[in-house]
Amino acid sequence: MLGVCLATSPWLLGYTASDVATGNAVVIGMAFTIGEIIAIMVDTSYASYTVAFLAFWLTLSARILGYDDHMLATSAQVAFGVGGIVFALGGAFVRARRLNAPASARIAP
């Protein structure tokens, strides 16, 4: 859900005037969505770490790509980035904890 919201955020929040910010949101949003689907289907932490890395990029991208003067795009993407980091690392933590639990305490996903 986070990836879909991010990919559509330029139109929902109205910052399509910045082509770089719009492109970044769409590309990273689609990558989020693909990474989240892989993380659910394959049940691996690597996909979660990839999404966390993309989210980290999202928090820094406004400054690096030069659209940090557009406050709405910057604040929206930083918020999505922080949310992505929290959800991705939280998912990886829960997955690792479930795999390290004793066999008698494991519950099927």
Coordinates of C-alpha atoms in Angstrom, one line a residue:
M1 CA 0.0 0.0 0.0
L2 CA 2.8 2.4 0.8
G3 CA 4.3 2.0 -2.6
V4 CA 1.0 2.6 -4.4
C5 CA 0.4 5.7 -2.3
L6 CA 3.9 7.0 -3.0
A7 CA 3.6 6.4 -6.7
T8 CA 0.3 8.3 -6.9
S9 CA 1.3 11.1 -4.4
P10 CA 2.3 13.6 -7.1
W11 CA -1.2 13.7 -8.4
L12 CA -2.9 13.3 -5.1
L13 CA -0.9 16.0 -3.3
G14 CA -0.4 18.2 -6.4
Y15 CA 3.3 18.4 -6.9
T16 CA 3.4 17.3 -10.6
A17 CA 5.0 20.6 -11.6
S18 CA 8.4 19.2 -10.5
D19 CA 9.2 16.5 -13.1
V20 CA 12.1 15.2 -11.0
A21 CA 10.1 14.8 -7.9
T22 CA 7.2 13.2 -9.8
G23 CA 9.6 10.8 -11.5
N24 CA 11.3 9.9 -8.3
A25 CA 8.0 9.2 -6.5
V26 CA 6.7 7.1 -9.3
V27 CA 9.9 5.0 -9.8
I28 CA 10.5 4.5 -6.1
G29 CA 6.8 3.9 -5.5
M30 CA 6.8 1.1 -8.1
A31 CA 10.0 -0.4 -6.7
F32 CA 8.4 -0.3 -3.2
T33 CA 5.4 -2.1 -4.4
I34 CA 7.5 -4.8 -6.2
G35 CA 9.7 -5.2 -3.1
E36 CA 6.8 -5.5 -0.8
I37 CA 5.1 -8.1 -3.0
I38 CA 8.4 -10.1 -3.1
A39 CA 8.8 -9.8 0.7
I40 CA 5.4 -11.2 1.2
M41 CA 5.6 -14.0 -1.4
V42 CA 9.2 -15.2 -0.8
D43 CA 9.3 -14.5 2.9
T44 CA 12.9 -13.3 2.9
S45 CA 14.5 -10.4 4.7
Y46 CA 16.5 -9.3 1.6
A47 CA 13.4 -7.8 0.0
S48 CA 12.7 -5.9 3.2
Y49 CA 16.2 -4.6 3.4
T50 CA 16.0 -3.5 -0.3
V51 CA 12.8 -1.6 0.5
A52 CA 14.5 0.0 3.5
F53 CA 17.4 1.1 1.3
L54 CA 14.9 2.6 -1.2
A55 CA 13.2 4.4 1.6
F56 CA 16.5 5.8 2.9
W57 CA 17.2 7.0 -0.6
L58 CA 13.7 8.7 -0.6
T59 CA 14.5 10.6 2.5
L60 CA 17.7 12.0 0.9
S61 CA 16.7 12.3 -2.7
A62 CA 15.2 15.8 -2.6
R63 CA 18.5 17.3 -1.6
I64 CA 20.5 15.1 -4.0
L65 CA 18.3 15.6 -7.0
G66 CA 17.8 19.3 -6.3
Y67 CA 14.1 19.7 -5.7
D68 CA 14.4 20.5 -2.0
D69 CA 13.0 24.0 -2.6
H70 CA 9.6 22.3 -3.4
M71 CA 8.5 21.9 0.2
L72 CA 5.4 19.7 -0.4
A73 CA 7.3 17.2 -2.5
T74 CA 10.2 17.1 -0.1
S75 CA 8.1 16.7 3.0
A76 CA 5.8 14.0 1.4
Q77 CA 8.8 12.0 0.2
V78 CA 10.6 12.2 3.5
A79 CA 7.4 11.1 5.3
F80 CA 7.0 8.1 2.9
G81 CA 10.7 7.4 3.4
V82 CA 10.6 7.3 7.1
G83 CA 7.4 5.2 7.0
G84 CA 9.1 2.8 4.5
I85 CA 12.1 2.4 6.8
V86 CA 10.0 1.7 9.8
F87 CA 7.7 -0.9 8.0
A88 CA 10.5 -2.6 6.1
L89 CA 12.9 -3.0 9.1
G90 CA 9.9 -3.9 11.3
G91 CA 9.0 -6.6 8.9
A92 CA 12.5 -7.9 8.7
F93 CA 12.7 -7.9 12.5
V94 CA 9.5 -9.9 12.9
R95 CA 10.6 -12.3 10.2
A96 CA 14.0 -12.9 11.9
R97 CA 12.3 -13.3 15.2
R98 CA 9.9 -15.9 13.9
L99 CA 12.7 -17.9 12.2
N100 CA 14.8 -17.9 15.4
A101 CA 11.9 -19.0 17.6
P102 CA 11.9 -22.6 18.8
A103 CA 10.1 -25.0 16.5
S104 CA 7.4 -25.6 19.1
A105 CA 6.6 -21.9 19.3
R106 CA 6.5 -21.3 15.5
I107 CA 3.2 -20.3 14.0
A108 CA 2.7 -20.7 10.2
P109 CA 2.7 -17.4 8.4

